[in-house]
């Protein structure tokens, strides 16, 4: 038998108030003691003994003598007590005493503590506690008006106002019979509340099967916060003949149930499972119901299969009144060395196109350590049945709604300073007669090898890269021959680094060879090109202490100069397979080549000058502001261009200006402007700002200009509408909303100033009633130059239970389209049993 420690608070035994004695906690799993009690404990398990109470005066005398005698003896000897560890300040350190879950090996060794106003019993047999009765063992606390504990059977019987707190889950009722350690028994006329979801309900009886399983009879289940008034009724409630609780799987199962909302039964549920936490579980997911002119009335029912902690699958079936039935699924896996997912759908007969429709998507990333080096395998395959799939299936996954679908497979190898890879890439191009696409080239295959020695003498950095690729596409669409292209690139540099700056000279040599499957316009079936490139990158860093607007900073001034030279070679006859002009920004202005890819090497003789200044927080190093500018000075015309382009003859490039300000965590500003000094106009501009003063409050705006092509304004927001009438809500933290009865406006607008119309529109409302959330969204997204998709979406979320949607999920629309959107209910941290500790 475990330790039995009896405590008494009976005034009749003490003849008055019990003196407050400090006592050590007898168990590492009982983090506090009961000062106004006297207790008997043992250092090792043995039968408990009832001892007569000690007179009050004698107890005080013993305590004073124990604490005061050593000091008195030192004083009589004329000595000052030496400093000891007790005089040092208390140092906090981590402790394993408060454990969320008590180990199974420790449970049988835990003692039992009982307290009450009156205790009677026999050693090793029983204890009867009356008046404020309490039994405590490990993470289980039982309180009642009267409690009878049978020691040999570890059986507790309680009557009156009975309350159990087990690891934060609370049960209350009128009568209890329970084997404490095994947690087997029953509770009559019970009310319960679960820690993880704050769900609660009533039942005529609760049967405890073991510490992790229970059966609740004639039960209700809701997450609506209970009011104090007698007429209180939850906004939503699940009424069931039986609810089975499984805390291992963290799943509840209801049978013969009905879901009520605002007192109206809305959904009969013969059998349903629901989560008791954020843990994944197998079962039917909420259905989706949609109505539109293309599909008619559509019903989508998914089923989730939690195969293992690292594997799961989602099966789905849909019926569309205007089109037919659709079946599909998704399988995901996560292993220590590889991860991926596979999904697909099939519609045997789509009446919209009178044909079979299907899609397939698969992704895999893996790496393996072998005796010859590290190997990696990456796959990304997306395929659909026909050219109209992207247009007809607006609810398909994002990769399948594109008109260019990759089929990409690559195998990588690496060892020491060498890497190698083999890759195949084949595109599926979904053509539209109104806006045809010139397809990109397939790579069938591409072989690459690279050597970059990590240790070279003299502080040198060097690398060699070899690549050979077979480019293939439909010639009638590309207008140029297919080819095998091989190139070699070697580079060597010597960085000179110092705290105040750096200088890095670099020399590169590019050699390229082409073999065409048909002759060029000049009759050649092959071509070669070899070019050297020299560059010199340099910069300085100045620092000083500064203060602006009453705030101290560390300010930097960072000038930079970059020179590059590549001689001219005529490349106008070479086809273009993987090359495009680099974007003009701060990431590319300090590079040797103006083109991305290997079909063009720009002839450069230019100097790039730039300067950046930053304001840094001296304590944290956080960047409060950044301002920069850069410009190219060209010493000769750039003659190498892409097909259809003209040579660059301007000696001074456009001026690149940039600024970023994060003065406080609430405000943010970022901008990049490409300015032409001759025309005194910006060529391209991106200016963005955000304001996020707290949870569920964010506004962002961006202006984007590409002169002659597009000019757009983008605004996104999430904000409580109750702020308009002075209701600021409560700061409950992320994932908990800001209190019940609050409206939120959520949306994103993308407006084209050039076309004078909205390109993308997402406007919605959310209503948070604490235990349920309603969402409605109007979504209009541009799918091509001339077409767009418009949907009206509804959703009601019963917090901690399920979501019911009409159309696609508005929550997913918010997450995908609204910058910095926060879900009103999302478990950020796992609830601790000590947050509801008795």
Coordinates of C-alpha atoms in Angstrom, one line a residue, residues 283-592:
X283 CA -12.8 10.7 -39.6
X284 CA -15.1 12.6 -41.8
X285 CA -14.1 16.3 -42.3
X286 CA -16.8 19.0 -42.6
X287 CA -18.5 18.9 -46.0
X288 CA -18.4 21.7 -48.5
X289 CA -21.6 22.8 -50.3
X290 CA -21.4 25.2 -53.3
X291 CA -23.8 26.6 -55.9
X292 CA -22.6 28.3 -59.1
X293 CA -23.6 28.5 -62.7
X294 CA -20.7 26.2 -63.9
X295 CA -21.1 23.3 -61.5
X296 CA -24.7 23.6 -60.3
X297 CA -25.2 22.4 -56.8
X298 CA -22.0 20.7 -55.6
X299 CA -21.4 18.6 -52.5
X300 CA -17.9 17.7 -51.5
X301 CA -17.3 15.2 -48.7
X302 CA -13.7 14.6 -47.5
X303 CA -12.5 11.8 -45.2
X304 CA -9.2 12.1 -43.3
X305 CA -7.2 9.0 -42.5
X306 CA -4.5 9.5 -39.8
X307 CA -2.4 6.5 -40.8
X308 CA 0.6 7.2 -38.5
X309 CA 2.2 10.2 -36.9
X310 CA 4.3 10.7 -40.0
X311 CA 1.7 9.6 -42.7
X312 CA -1.8 10.6 -43.5
X313 CA -4.3 10.6 -46.4
X314 CA -7.4 12.6 -47.3
X315 CA -10.0 10.9 -49.5
X316 CA -12.6 13.1 -51.2
X317 CA -15.8 12.6 -53.2
X318 CA -17.8 15.2 -54.9
X319 CA -21.1 15.4 -56.8
X320 CA -21.9 18.3 -59.1
X321 CA -25.5 18.3 -60.5
X322 CA -24.4 19.9 -63.8
X323 CA -21.2 17.9 -64.4
X324 CA -21.2 14.5 -62.6
X325 CA -19.2 12.8 -59.9
X326 CA -15.5 13.3 -59.0
X327 CA -13.2 11.1 -56.8
X328 CA -9.8 12.0 -55.5
X329 CA -7.4 11.9 -52.7
X330 CA -4.0 13.0 -51.2
X331 CA -1.3 11.0 -49.4
X332 CA 1.4 12.7 -47.4
X333 CA 4.5 11.2 -45.7
X334 CA 7.3 12.5 -43.6
X335 CA 10.4 10.5 -42.8
X336 CA 13.8 11.4 -41.3
X337 CA 15.5 11.5 -44.7
X338 CA 12.6 12.2 -47.1
X339 CA 9.2 13.8 -47.4
X340 CA 6.5 14.3 -50.0
X341 CA 2.9 14.1 -51.1
X342 CA 0.9 12.6 -53.9
X343 CA -2.6 13.7 -54.9
X344 CA -5.0 13.1 -57.8
X345 CA -8.6 13.4 -59.0
X346 CA -10.6 11.7 -61.7
X347 CA -14.0 12.6 -63.2
X348 CA -15.1 9.6 -65.4
X349 CA -17.5 11.7 -67.4
X350 CA -17.6 15.4 -67.2
X351 CA -20.8 16.6 -68.9
X352 CA -19.3 20.1 -69.3
X353 CA -16.7 18.8 -71.9
X354 CA -18.2 15.3 -72.6
X355 CA -14.9 13.6 -71.7
X356 CA -12.8 12.0 -68.9
X357 CA -11.1 14.6 -66.7
X358 CA -8.2 14.0 -64.3
X359 CA -5.2 15.5 -62.6
X360 CA -2.1 14.3 -60.8
X361 CA 0.4 16.1 -58.6
X362 CA 3.4 14.6 -56.8
X363 CA 6.2 16.2 -54.8
X364 CA 9.2 14.4 -53.1
X365 CA 12.3 15.6 -51.5
X366 CA 14.9 13.2 -50.0
X367 CA 18.5 12.8 -49.1
X368 CA 20.6 9.8 -48.2
X369 CA 24.1 9.3 -46.9
X370 CA 26.0 6.6 -48.8
X371 CA 29.6 5.3 -48.9
X372 CA 30.2 7.3 -52.1
X373 CA 28.7 10.5 -50.8
X374 CA 25.3 12.2 -50.1
X375 CA 22.5 11.5 -52.6
X376 CA 19.4 13.6 -53.0
X377 CA 16.2 12.9 -55.0
X378 CA 13.7 15.7 -55.8
X379 CA 10.5 15.2 -57.8
X380 CA 7.8 17.7 -58.8
X381 CA 5.3 16.4 -61.2
X382 CA 2.0 18.1 -62.2
X383 CA -0.3 16.9 -65.0
X384 CA -3.9 17.4 -66.1
X385 CA -6.1 15.8 -68.7
X386 CA -6.6 18.7 -71.1
X387 CA -6.0 22.4 -71.9
X388 CA -9.2 23.6 -70.3
X389 CA -8.5 22.1 -66.9
X390 CA -7.2 25.3 -65.3
X391 CA -10.4 27.1 -66.5
X392 CA -13.0 24.5 -65.4
X393 CA -11.7 23.5 -61.9
X394 CA -11.3 26.6 -59.9
X395 CA -11.2 24.6 -56.6
X396 CA -8.2 22.5 -57.7
X397 CA -4.9 22.9 -55.9
X398 CA -2.9 26.0 -56.8
X399 CA -0.2 24.2 -58.9
X400 CA -2.9 22.7 -61.1
X401 CA -4.6 26.0 -61.8
X402 CA -1.5 27.3 -63.8
X403 CA -1.1 27.0 -67.5
X404 CA 2.5 25.8 -67.3
X405 CA 2.8 22.6 -65.4
X406 CA 6.3 21.2 -64.6
X407 CA 7.4 17.6 -64.6
X408 CA 10.7 17.9 -62.9
X409 CA 13.0 15.1 -61.5
X410 CA 16.6 15.6 -60.3
X411 CA 19.2 13.4 -58.7
X412 CA 22.0 15.2 -56.7
X413 CA 25.3 13.9 -55.4
X414 CA 27.8 15.6 -53.2
X415 CA 31.0 14.7 -51.5
X416 CA 33.7 16.9 -50.0
X417 CA 34.2 19.8 -52.5
X418 CA 32.4 18.3 -55.4
X419 CA 28.7 18.1 -56.4
X420 CA 27.0 16.6 -59.4
X421 CA 23.4 16.4 -60.6
X422 CA 21.2 14.9 -63.4
X423 CA 17.9 16.6 -64.1
X424 CA 14.9 16.1 -66.5
X425 CA 12.3 18.8 -66.9
X426 CA 9.3 18.5 -69.2
X427 CA 6.5 21.1 -69.3
X428 CA 2.9 20.6 -70.0
X429 CA 1.6 23.9 -71.6
X430 CA -2.2 24.5 -71.5
X431 CA -2.9 26.5 -74.6
X432 CA -5.7 29.0 -75.1
X433 CA -6.5 30.1 -78.6
X434 CA -7.2 33.6 -77.4
X435 CA -3.8 34.0 -75.6
X436 CA -1.3 31.3 -76.8
X437 CA 1.9 30.7 -74.8
X438 CA 5.3 30.0 -76.3
X439 CA 6.3 27.0 -74.3
X440 CA 9.6 26.9 -72.3
X441 CA 12.2 24.4 -73.4
X442 CA 12.3 20.9 -71.9
X443 CA 15.6 19.7 -70.5
X444 CA 16.0 16.1 -71.5
X445 CA 18.3 15.8 -69.7
X446 CA 20.6 18.2 -67.9
X447 CA 24.0 17.1 -66.4
X448 CA 26.0 19.3 -64.1
X449 CA 29.2 19.0 -62.2
X450 CA 30.8 21.6 -59.9
X451 CA 34.1 21.6 -57.9
X452 CA 34.7 24.3 -55.3
X453 CA 37.8 23.6 -53.1
X454 CA 37.3 24.8 -49.6
X455 CA 41.0 25.2 -48.8
X456 CA 43.3 27.1 -51.2
X457 CA 46.5 28.7 -50.4
X458 CA 46.9 32.5 -50.4
X459 CA 43.3 33.1 -49.4
X460 CA 42.0 32.3 -52.8
X461 CA 38.4 31.2 -53.7
X462 CA 37.9 29.2 -56.9
X463 CA 35.3 27.0 -58.6
X464 CA 34.8 25.1 -61.8
X465 CA 31.4 24.3 -63.2
X466 CA 30.5 22.0 -66.2
X467 CA 27.0 21.7 -67.7
X468 CA 25.5 20.0 -70.7
X469 CA 21.8 20.2 -71.5
X470 CA 19.5 18.9 -74.3
X471 CA 16.9 21.6 -75.0
X472 CA 13.7 20.5 -76.8
X473 CA 10.4 22.1 -77.6
X474 CA 7.9 22.4 -80.5
X475 CA 9.9 24.2 -83.2
X476 CA 6.7 25.6 -84.8
X477 CA 6.0 27.5 -81.6
X478 CA 9.5 28.5 -80.6
X479 CA 10.8 29.5 -84.1
X480 CA 14.3 28.2 -83.5
X481 CA 16.0 24.8 -83.5
X482 CA 16.5 22.5 -80.6
X483 CA 20.0 22.0 -79.4
X484 CA 22.6 20.4 -77.1
X485 CA 24.4 23.1 -75.2
X486 CA 27.5 22.6 -73.1
X487 CA 29.3 25.2 -71.1
X488 CA 32.2 25.4 -68.7
X489 CA 32.7 28.3 -66.2
X490 CA 35.8 28.7 -64.1
X491 CA 36.4 31.5 -61.6
X492 CA 39.0 32.6 -59.1
X493 CA 38.9 35.4 -56.6
X494 CA 40.9 36.8 -53.7
X495 CA 38.8 38.5 -51.0
X496 CA 40.6 41.0 -48.8
X497 CA 38.5 41.5 -45.7
X498 CA 38.8 43.9 -42.8
X499 CA 36.4 45.3 -40.2
X500 CA 36.4 48.6 -42.1
X501 CA 35.8 47.3 -45.6
X502 CA 36.6 44.7 -48.3
X503 CA 38.1 44.4 -51.7
X504 CA 37.4 41.3 -53.9
X505 CA 38.9 41.0 -57.4
X506 CA 37.5 38.1 -59.5
X507 CA 38.3 36.6 -62.8
X508 CA 35.9 34.3 -64.7
X509 CA 36.1 32.4 -68.0
X510 CA 33.0 31.1 -69.8
X511 CA 33.2 28.6 -72.7
X512 CA 30.0 27.5 -74.5
X513 CA 29.4 25.1 -77.4
X514 CA 26.1 24.5 -79.2
X515 CA 25.1 21.5 -81.5
X516 CA 21.8 22.3 -83.3
X517 CA 19.4 19.7 -84.7
X518 CA 18.9 21.9 -87.8
X519 CA 20.8 24.7 -89.4
X520 CA 20.7 28.3 -88.3
X521 CA 19.8 31.1 -90.8
X522 CA 23.5 31.3 -91.7
X523 CA 23.7 27.6 -92.4
X524 CA 25.7 26.7 -89.3
X525 CA 24.8 23.6 -87.2
X526 CA 27.2 24.4 -84.4
X527 CA 28.6 27.4 -82.5
X528 CA 31.2 28.2 -79.9
X529 CA 31.8 31.1 -77.6
X530 CA 34.6 31.8 -75.1
X531 CA 34.7 35.0 -73.0
X532 CA 36.6 36.2 -69.9
X533 CA 35.1 38.5 -67.3
X534 CA 36.9 40.6 -64.7
X535 CA 35.3 42.3 -61.8
X536 CA 36.4 44.2 -58.7
X537 CA 34.1 44.7 -55.8
X538 CA 34.9 47.0 -52.9
X539 CA 33.2 48.7 -50.0
X540 CA 33.8 50.6 -46.8
X541 CA 31.9 50.6 -43.5
X542 CA 31.8 53.7 -41.3
X543 CA 30.0 53.8 -37.9
X544 CA 29.1 56.5 -35.5
X545 CA 26.7 57.1 -32.5
X546 CA 23.7 59.2 -33.5
X547 CA 20.4 60.3 -32.1
X548 CA 17.2 61.1 -34.0
X549 CA 13.9 62.1 -32.5
X550 CA 15.2 61.5 -29.0
X551 CA 16.3 57.9 -29.7
X552 CA 19.9 56.6 -29.8
X553 CA 21.3 54.7 -32.7
X554 CA 24.4 53.2 -34.2
X555 CA 24.5 54.8 -37.7
X556 CA 26.5 53.3 -40.6
X557 CA 27.6 54.7 -43.9
X558 CA 28.5 52.0 -46.4
X559 CA 29.8 53.2 -49.8
X560 CA 30.4 50.5 -52.4
X561 CA 32.0 50.4 -55.8
X562 CA 31.8 47.6 -58.3
X563 CA 33.6 47.4 -61.6
X564 CA 33.2 44.7 -64.3
X565 CA 34.6 44.2 -67.8
X566 CA 33.6 41.6 -70.4
X567 CA 34.9 42.0 -74.0
X568 CA 32.4 42.1 -76.9
X569 CA 31.5 38.9 -78.9
X570 CA 28.8 38.9 -81.5
X571 CA 26.1 36.5 -80.1
X572 CA 23.1 37.6 -82.2
X573 CA 23.0 34.3 -84.1
X574 CA 22.8 32.2 -80.9
X575 CA 19.2 31.0 -80.0
X576 CA 17.9 31.7 -76.5
X577 CA 16.9 28.7 -74.5
X578 CA 17.0 29.6 -70.8
X579 CA 18.0 33.3 -70.7
X580 CA 16.2 36.5 -69.8
X581 CA 17.1 40.0 -68.7
X582 CA 17.8 40.4 -65.0
X583 CA 15.5 42.6 -63.0
X584 CA 17.0 46.0 -62.2
X585 CA 17.2 46.0 -58.4
X586 CA 19.7 46.2 -55.5
X587 CA 20.3 42.4 -55.8
X588 CA 21.4 42.5 -59.4
X589 CA 23.1 45.8 -59.9
X590 CA 26.3 44.5 -58.3
X591 CA 26.6 41.5 -60.7
X592 CA 28.8 40.8 -63.7

